[in-house]
Coordinates of C-alpha atoms (C1' of nucleotides) in Angstrom, one line a residue:
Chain A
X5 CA 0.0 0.0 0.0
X6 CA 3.0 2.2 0.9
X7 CA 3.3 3.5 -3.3
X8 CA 5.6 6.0 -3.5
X9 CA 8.5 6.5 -0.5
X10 CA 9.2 9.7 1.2
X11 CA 7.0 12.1 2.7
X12 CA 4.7 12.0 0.1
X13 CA 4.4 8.5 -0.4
X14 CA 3.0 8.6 2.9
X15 CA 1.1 11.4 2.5
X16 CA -1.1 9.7 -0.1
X17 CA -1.2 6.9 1.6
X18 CA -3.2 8.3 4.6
X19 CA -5.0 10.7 1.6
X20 CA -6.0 6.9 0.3
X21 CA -6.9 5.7 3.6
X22 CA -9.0 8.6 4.6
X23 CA -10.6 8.7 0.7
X24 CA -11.9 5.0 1.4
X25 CA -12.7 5.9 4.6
X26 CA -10.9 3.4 6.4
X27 CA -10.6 6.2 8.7
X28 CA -14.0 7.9 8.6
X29 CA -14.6 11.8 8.8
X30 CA -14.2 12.5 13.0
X31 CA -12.2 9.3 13.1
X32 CA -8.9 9.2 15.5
X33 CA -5.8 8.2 13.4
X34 CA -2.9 6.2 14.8
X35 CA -0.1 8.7 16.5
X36 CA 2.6 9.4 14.4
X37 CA 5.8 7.0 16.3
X38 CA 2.8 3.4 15.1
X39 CA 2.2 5.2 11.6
X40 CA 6.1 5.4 11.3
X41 CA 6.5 1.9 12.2
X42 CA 4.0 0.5 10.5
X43 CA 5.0 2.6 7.5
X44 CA 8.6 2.1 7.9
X45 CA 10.2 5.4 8.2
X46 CA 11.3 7.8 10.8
X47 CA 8.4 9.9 12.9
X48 CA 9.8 12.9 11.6
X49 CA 8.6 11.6 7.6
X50 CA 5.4 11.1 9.2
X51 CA 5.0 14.5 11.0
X52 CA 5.9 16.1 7.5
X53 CA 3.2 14.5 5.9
X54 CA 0.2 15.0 8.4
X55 CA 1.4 18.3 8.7
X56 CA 0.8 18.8 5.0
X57 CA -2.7 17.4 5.0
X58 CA -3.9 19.4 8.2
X59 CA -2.4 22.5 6.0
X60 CA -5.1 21.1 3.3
X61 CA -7.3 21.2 6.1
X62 CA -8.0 17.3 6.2
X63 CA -6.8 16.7 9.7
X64 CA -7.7 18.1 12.5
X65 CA -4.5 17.8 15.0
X66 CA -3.9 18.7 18.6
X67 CA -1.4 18.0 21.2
X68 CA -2.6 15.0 23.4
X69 CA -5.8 14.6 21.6
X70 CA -4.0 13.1 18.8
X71 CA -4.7 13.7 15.1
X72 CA -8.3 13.1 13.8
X73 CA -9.8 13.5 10.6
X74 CA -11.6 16.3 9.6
X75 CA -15.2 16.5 10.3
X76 CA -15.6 19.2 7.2
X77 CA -13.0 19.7 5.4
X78 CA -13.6 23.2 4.7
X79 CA -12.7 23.7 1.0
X80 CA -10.0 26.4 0.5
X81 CA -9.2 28.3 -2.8
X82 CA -6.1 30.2 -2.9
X83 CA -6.3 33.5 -5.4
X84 CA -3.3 34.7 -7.3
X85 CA -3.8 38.4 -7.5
X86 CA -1.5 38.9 -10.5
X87 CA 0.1 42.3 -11.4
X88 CA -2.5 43.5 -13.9
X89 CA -0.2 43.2 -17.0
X90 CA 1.1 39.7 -16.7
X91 CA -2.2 38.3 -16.3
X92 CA -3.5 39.9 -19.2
X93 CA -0.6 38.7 -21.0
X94 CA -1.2 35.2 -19.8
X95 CA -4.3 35.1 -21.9
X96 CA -2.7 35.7 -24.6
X97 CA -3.7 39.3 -25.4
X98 CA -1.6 42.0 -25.9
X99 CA -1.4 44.7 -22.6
X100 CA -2.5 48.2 -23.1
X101 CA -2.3 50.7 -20.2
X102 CA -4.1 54.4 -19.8
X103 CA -3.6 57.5 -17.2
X104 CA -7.1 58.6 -17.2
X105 CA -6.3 60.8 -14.2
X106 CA -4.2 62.2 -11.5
X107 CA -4.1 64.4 -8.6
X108 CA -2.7 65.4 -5.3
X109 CA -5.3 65.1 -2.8
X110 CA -4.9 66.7 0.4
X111 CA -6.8 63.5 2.4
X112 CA -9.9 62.3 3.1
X113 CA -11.2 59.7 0.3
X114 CA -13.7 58.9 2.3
X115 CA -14.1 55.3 1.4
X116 CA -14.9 54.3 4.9
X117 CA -13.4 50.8 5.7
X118 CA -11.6 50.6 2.2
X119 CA -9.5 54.3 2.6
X120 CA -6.4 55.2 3.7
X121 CA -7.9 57.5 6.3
X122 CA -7.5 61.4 6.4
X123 CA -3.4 61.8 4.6
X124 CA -2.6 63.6 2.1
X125 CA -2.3 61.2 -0.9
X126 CA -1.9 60.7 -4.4
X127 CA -4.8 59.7 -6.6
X128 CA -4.8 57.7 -10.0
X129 CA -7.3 56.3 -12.4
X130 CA -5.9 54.6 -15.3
X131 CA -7.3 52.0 -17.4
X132 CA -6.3 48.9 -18.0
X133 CA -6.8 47.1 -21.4
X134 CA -6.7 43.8 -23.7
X135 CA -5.9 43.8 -26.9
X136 CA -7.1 47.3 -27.1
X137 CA -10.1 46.2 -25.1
X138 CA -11.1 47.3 -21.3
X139 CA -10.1 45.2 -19.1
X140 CA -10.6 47.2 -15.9
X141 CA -10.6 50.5 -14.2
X142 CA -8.3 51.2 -11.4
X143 CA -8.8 53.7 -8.8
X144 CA -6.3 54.0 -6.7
X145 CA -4.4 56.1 -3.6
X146 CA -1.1 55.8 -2.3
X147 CA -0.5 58.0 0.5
X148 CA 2.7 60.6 0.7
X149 CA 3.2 60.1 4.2
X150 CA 4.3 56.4 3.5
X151 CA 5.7 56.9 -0.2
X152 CA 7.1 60.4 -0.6
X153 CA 8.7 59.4 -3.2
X154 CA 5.6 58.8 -5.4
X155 CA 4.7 62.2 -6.2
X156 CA 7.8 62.7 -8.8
X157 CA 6.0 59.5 -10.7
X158 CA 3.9 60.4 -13.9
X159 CA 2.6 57.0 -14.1
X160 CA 1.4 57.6 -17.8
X161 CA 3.5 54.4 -19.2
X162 CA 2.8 51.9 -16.3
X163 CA 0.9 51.8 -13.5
X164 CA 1.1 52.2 -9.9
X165 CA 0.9 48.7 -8.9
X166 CA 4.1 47.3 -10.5
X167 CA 5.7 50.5 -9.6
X168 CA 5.3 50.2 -5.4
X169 CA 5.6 46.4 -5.5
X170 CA 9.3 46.6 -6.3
X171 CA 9.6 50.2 -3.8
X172 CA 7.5 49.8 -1.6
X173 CA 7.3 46.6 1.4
X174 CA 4.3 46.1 3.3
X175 CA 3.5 43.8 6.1
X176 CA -0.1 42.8 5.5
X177 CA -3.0 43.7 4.0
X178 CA -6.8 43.3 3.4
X179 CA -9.1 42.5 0.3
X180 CA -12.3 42.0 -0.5
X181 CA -14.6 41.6 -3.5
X182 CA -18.1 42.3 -4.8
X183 CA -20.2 42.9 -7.7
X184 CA -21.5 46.5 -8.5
X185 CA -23.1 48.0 -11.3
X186 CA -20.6 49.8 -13.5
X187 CA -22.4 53.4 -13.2
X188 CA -20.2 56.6 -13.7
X189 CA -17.2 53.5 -15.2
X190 CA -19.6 52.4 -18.0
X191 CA -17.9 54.9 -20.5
X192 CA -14.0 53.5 -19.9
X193 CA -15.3 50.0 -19.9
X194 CA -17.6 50.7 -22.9
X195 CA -20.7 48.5 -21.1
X196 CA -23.9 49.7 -20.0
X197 CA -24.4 51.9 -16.7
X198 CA -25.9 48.8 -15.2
X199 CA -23.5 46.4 -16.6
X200 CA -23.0 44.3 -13.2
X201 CA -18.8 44.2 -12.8
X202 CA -16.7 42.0 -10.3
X203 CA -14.7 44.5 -7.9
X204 CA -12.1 43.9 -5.9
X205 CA -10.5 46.4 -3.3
X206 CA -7.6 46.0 -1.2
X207 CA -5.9 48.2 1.6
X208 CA -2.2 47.7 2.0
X209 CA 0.2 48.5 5.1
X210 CA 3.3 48.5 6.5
X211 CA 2.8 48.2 10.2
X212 CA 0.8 50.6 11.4
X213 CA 1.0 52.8 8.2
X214 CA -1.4 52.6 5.5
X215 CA 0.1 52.5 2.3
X216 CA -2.2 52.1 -0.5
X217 CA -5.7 51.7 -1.3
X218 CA -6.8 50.4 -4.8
X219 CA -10.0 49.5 -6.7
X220 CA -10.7 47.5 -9.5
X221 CA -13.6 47.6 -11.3
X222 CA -13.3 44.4 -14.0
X223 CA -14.8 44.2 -17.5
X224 CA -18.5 43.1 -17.6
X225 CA -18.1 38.9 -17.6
X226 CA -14.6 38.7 -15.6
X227 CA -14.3 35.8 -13.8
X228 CA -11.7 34.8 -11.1
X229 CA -11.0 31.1 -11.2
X230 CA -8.7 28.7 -9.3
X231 CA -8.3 24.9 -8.4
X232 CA -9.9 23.3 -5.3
Chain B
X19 CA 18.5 40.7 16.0
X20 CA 17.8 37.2 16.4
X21 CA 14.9 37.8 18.4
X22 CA 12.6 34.7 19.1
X23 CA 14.8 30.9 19.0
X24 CA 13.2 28.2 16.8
X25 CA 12.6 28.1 13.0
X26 CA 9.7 30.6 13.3
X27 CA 12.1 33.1 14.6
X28 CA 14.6 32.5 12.0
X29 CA 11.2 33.3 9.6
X30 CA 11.5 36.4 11.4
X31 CA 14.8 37.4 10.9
X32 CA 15.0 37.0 7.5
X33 CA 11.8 38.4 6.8
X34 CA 13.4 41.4 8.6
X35 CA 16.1 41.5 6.3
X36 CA 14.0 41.4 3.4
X37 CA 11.6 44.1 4.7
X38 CA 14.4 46.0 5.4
X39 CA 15.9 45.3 2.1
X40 CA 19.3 43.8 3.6
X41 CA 18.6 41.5 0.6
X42 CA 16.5 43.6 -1.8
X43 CA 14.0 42.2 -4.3
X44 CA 15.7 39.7 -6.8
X45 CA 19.5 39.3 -4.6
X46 CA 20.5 35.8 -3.5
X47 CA 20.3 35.2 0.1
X48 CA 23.1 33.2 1.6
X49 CA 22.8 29.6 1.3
X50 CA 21.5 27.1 4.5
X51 CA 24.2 26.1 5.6
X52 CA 25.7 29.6 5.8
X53 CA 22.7 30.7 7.3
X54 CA 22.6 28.0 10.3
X55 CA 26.2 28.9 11.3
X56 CA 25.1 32.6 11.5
X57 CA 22.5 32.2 13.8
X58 CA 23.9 29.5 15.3
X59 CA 21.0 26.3 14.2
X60 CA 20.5 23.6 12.3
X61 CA 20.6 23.5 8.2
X62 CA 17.1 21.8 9.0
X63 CA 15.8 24.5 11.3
X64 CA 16.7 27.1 8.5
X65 CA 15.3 25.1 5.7
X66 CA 12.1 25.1 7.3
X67 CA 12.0 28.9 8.0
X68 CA 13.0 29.5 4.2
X69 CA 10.7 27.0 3.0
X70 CA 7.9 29.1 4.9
X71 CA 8.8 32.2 3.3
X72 CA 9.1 30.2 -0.2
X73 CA 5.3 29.0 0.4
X74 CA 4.3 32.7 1.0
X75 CA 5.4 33.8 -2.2
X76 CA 8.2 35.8 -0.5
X77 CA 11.6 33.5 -1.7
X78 CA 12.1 31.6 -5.0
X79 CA 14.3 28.4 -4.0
X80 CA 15.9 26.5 -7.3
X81 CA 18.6 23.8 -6.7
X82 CA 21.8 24.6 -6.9
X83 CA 21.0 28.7 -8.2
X84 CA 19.8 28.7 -4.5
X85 CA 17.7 31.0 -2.8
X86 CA 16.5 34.6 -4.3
X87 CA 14.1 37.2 -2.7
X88 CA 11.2 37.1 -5.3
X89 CA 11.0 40.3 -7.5
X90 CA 6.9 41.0 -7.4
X91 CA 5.7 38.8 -4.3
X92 CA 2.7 37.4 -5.5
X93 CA 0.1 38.3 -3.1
X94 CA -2.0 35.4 -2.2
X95 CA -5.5 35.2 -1.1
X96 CA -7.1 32.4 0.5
X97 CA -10.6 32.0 0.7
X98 CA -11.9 29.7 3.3
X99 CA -15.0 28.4 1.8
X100 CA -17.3 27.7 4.6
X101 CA -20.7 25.6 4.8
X102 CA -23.4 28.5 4.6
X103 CA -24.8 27.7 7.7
X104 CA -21.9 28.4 9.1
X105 CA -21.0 31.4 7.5
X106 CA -24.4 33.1 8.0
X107 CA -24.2 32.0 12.3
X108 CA -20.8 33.6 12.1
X109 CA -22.4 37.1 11.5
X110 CA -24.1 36.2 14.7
X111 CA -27.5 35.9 12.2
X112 CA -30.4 33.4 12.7
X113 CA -29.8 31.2 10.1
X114 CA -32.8 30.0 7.7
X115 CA -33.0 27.1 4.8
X116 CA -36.0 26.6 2.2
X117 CA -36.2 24.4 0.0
X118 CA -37.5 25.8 -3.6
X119 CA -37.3 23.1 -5.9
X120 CA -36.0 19.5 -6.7
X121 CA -36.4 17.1 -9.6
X122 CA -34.8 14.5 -10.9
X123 CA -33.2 15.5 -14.5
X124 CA -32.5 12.6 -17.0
X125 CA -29.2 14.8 -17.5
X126 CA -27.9 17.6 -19.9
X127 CA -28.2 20.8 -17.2
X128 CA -26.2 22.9 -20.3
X129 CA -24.3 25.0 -18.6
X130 CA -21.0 24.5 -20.2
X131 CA -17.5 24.0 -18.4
X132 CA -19.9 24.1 -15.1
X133 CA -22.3 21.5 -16.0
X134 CA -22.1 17.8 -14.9
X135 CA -22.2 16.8 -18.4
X136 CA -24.8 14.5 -19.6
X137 CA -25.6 12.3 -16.7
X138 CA -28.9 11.9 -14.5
X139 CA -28.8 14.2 -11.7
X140 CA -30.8 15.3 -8.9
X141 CA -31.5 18.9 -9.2
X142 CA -32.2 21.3 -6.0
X143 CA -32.8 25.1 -5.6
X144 CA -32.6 26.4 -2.0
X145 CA -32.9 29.7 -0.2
X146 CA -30.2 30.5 2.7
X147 CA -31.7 32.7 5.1
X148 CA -30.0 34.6 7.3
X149 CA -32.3 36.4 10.2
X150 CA -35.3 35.9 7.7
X151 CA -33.6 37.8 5.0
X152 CA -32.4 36.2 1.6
X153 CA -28.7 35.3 2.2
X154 CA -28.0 33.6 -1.3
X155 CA -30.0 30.9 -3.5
X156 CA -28.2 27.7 -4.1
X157 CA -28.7 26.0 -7.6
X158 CA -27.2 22.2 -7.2
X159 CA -27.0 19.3 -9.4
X160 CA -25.9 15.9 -8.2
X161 CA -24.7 13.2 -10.1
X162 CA -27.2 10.0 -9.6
X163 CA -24.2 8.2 -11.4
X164 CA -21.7 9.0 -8.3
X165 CA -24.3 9.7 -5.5
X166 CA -27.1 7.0 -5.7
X167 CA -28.1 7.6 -2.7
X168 CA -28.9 11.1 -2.9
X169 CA -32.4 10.6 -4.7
X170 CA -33.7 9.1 -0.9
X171 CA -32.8 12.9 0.7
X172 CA -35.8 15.3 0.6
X173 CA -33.1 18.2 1.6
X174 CA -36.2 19.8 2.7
X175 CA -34.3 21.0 6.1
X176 CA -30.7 21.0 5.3
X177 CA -29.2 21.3 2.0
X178 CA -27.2 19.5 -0.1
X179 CA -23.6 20.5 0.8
X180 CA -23.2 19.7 4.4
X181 CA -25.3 16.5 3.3
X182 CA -22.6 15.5 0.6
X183 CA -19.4 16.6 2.9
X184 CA -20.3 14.2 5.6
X185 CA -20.6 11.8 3.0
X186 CA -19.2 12.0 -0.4
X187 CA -15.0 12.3 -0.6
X188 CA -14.0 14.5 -3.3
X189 CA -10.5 14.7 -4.9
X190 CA -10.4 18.3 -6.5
X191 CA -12.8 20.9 -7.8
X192 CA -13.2 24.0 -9.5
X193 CA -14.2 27.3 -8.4
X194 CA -15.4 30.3 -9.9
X195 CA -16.2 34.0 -9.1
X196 CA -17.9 36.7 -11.2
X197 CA -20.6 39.2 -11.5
X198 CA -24.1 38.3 -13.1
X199 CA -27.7 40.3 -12.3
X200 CA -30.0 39.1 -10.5
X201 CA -32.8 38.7 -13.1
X202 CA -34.8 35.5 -12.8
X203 CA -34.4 35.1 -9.2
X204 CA -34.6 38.9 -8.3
X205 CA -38.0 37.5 -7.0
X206 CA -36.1 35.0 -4.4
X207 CA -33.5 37.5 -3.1
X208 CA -36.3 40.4 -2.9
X209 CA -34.3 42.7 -5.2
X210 CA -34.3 44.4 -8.3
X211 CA -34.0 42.5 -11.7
X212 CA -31.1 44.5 -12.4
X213 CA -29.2 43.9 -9.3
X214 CA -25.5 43.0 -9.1
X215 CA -25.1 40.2 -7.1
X216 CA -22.0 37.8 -6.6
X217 CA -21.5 34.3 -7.8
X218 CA -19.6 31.6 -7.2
X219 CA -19.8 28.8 -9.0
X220 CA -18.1 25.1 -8.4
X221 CA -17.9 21.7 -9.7
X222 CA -16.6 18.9 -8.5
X223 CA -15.0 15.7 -9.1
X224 CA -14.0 12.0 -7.6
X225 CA -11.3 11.2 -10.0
X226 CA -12.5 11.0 -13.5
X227 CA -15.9 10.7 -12.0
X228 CA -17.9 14.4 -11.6
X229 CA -19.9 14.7 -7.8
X230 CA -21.4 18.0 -7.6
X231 CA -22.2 21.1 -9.5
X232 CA -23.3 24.0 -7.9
X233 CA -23.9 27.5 -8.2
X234 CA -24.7 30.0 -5.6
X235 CA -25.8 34.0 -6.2
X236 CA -25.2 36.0 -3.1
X237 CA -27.9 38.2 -2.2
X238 CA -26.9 42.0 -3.3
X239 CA -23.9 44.1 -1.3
X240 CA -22.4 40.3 -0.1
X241 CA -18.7 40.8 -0.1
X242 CA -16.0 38.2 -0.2
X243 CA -13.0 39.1 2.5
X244 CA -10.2 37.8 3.1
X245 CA -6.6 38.8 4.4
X246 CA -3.5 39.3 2.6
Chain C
dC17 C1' 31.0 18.4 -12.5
dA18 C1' 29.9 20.5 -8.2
dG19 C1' 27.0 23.3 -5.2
dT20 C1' 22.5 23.9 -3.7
dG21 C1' 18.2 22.7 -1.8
dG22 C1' 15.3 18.4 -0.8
dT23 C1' 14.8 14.8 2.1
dC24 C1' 15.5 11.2 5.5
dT25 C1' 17.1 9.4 10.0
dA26 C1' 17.6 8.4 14.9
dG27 C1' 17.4 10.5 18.8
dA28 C1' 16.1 13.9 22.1
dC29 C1' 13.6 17.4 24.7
dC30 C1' 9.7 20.3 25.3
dA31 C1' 4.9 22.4 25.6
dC32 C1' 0.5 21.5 26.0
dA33 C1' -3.9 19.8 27.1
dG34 C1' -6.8 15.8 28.2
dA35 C1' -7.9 12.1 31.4
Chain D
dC25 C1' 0.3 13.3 35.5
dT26 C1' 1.2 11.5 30.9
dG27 C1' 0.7 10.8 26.0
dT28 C1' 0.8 13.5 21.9
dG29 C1' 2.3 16.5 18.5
dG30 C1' 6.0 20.3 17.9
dT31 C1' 10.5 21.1 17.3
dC32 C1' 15.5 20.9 17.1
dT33 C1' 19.9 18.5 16.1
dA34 C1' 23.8 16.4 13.6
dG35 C1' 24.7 13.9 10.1
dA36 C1' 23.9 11.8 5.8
dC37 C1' 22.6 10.9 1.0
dC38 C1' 20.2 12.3 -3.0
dA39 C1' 18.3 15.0 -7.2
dC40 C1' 18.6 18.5 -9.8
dT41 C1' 20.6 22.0 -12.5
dG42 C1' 23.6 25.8 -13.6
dG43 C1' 28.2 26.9 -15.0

DNA sequence: CAGTGGTCTAGACCACAGA
DNA sequence: CTGTGGTCTAGACCACTGG
């Protein structure tokens, strides 16, 4: 039964055994010192691979209680939010970018959850295109408190987003997305005012400091897709 | 600067250095067993720290070119996908199921690269509540080729997806996000034909062997969060 | 070919939480 | 208290790939 060796021979093995339900959903499995007997390799193989499939979210461990299997495994999907060019090149279509507007904003964007808060800040909208095609609108700030710097930045070849990714660190972040009509957007993504578009907003800092927010209004019939 | 022991506080210090761009964006860090002598660990202890970092998006690893900051870190978003029920008591919200409609279809639901395919399948539509207000509306189609049993299940109290979890072991899926109006079920939601409202949409299989189809349209304003 | 990360081992100690 | 996973170590061999 023990297919392929290493860690993630035993990895599928368990996968297998769990999958047939030899060891049923709620189900205690052996501790890892009997799997690595029975299996025939050190404890530490072992602990790599159960680690591996709680990461998956297929076990449930905890210290004493042992390792079970999960009751639901609660189904992840992991997003790649792609800098706006290469995944428009990845479709094969050729990348077309657009200043539609700048400005120095003394603060307040007003945005609620999704600004940077009362700073003075720089504002772009630009437009993002395939193969001369809109492919979606981004609105975005980066404050001058954090990024001095970006105010000396024309940002009429590329856009802001490639620009701070290879300037700028940040520590975390938060992002969230809806759907929304198009609205005052329907004339740069040439759709109808109530054209319903995927957006997606994000709020970036570096410890305490917000350093960018950004909206991004998609092209009427964007999807986001990933693997399960 | 070596401020917490173990591997998570080697994580630490070498996330540090990258923040502090010690190693800028695209420079080879030193290699692991430079490292460990440096602060004074195991190779393995460092090699799981780096590995870490390599998983976040953060380090590109290659044999023998060895280890390189990554020039655009790839943010990564994971979205926990929960079981409705869940998600809706986690707002603190009453949660409410009703069941709209089920038949059993001889097969062919059409819906393209989201579609079972042509086998017979059990089709339900369901209404997630939560505190008596439309939450989303579930459209499901299981196969009766994988899931036999399913045509006993009235799903007239729970739906179909904590039902299959328990139950039914998957091995991968698909997932899908974009931005559709409400139209025909404007009436179930209680909003405007025209409304913007989020969908997801997911398939699933058991090897070659599809499970589950499903597609779910969030009722309008719902917003997908996650942190980065 | 040779240097790098990838992995495995055997053993050890520790932190934690359950009985 | 005690068993379990969490982690670390020192050493070893291997697989891959860049020069």
């Amino acid at each position: 039964m023990t297919s392929a060796p290493g860690w993630r021979g035993v990895r599928e093995t368990v996968r297998g055994r769990i999958h047939a339900r030899d060891w049923p959903p709620g189900a205690a499995i052996p501790n890892e010192a009997d799997l690595a007997t029975e299996l025939g390799c050190a404890r530490a193989t072992v602990n790599r691979a159960l680690r591996a499939l709680a990461e998956e979210g297929l076990l449930e461990r905890r210290r004493r209680a042992g390792t079970r299997v999960a009751l639901r495994p609660v189904a992840r999907a992991t997003l790649e939010i792609p800098v706006i060019r290469e995944e428009v090149e990845a479709t094969g279509a050729r990348y077309g970018y657009r200043l539609i507007g700048r400005e120095v904003a003394p603060g307040e964007a007003d945005d609620g959850e999704w600004s940077l808060g009362d700073v003075p800040a720089l504002r772009v909208v630009a437009l993002h295109e395939a193969d001369g095609a809109p492919w979606a609108v981004e609105t975005r700030s980066v404050s001058l408190v954090a990024v001095p710097d970006v105010v000396e930045e024309p940002f009429d070849r590329t856009g802001p987003n490639e620009w701070l990714l290879e300037r700028v660190p940040y520590t975390h972040g938060r992002i969230a997305f809806d759907a929304v009509t198009a609205e005052a957007k329907a004339g740069l993504l040439a759709c109808a005012a109530g054209a319903p578009l995927l957006r997606m907003r994000r709020l970036t800092w570096d410890g305490e400091r917000p350093i960018t927010s950004v909206e991004l209004r998609h092209a009427p019939g964007h999807t986001l897709r990933t693997a399960l």
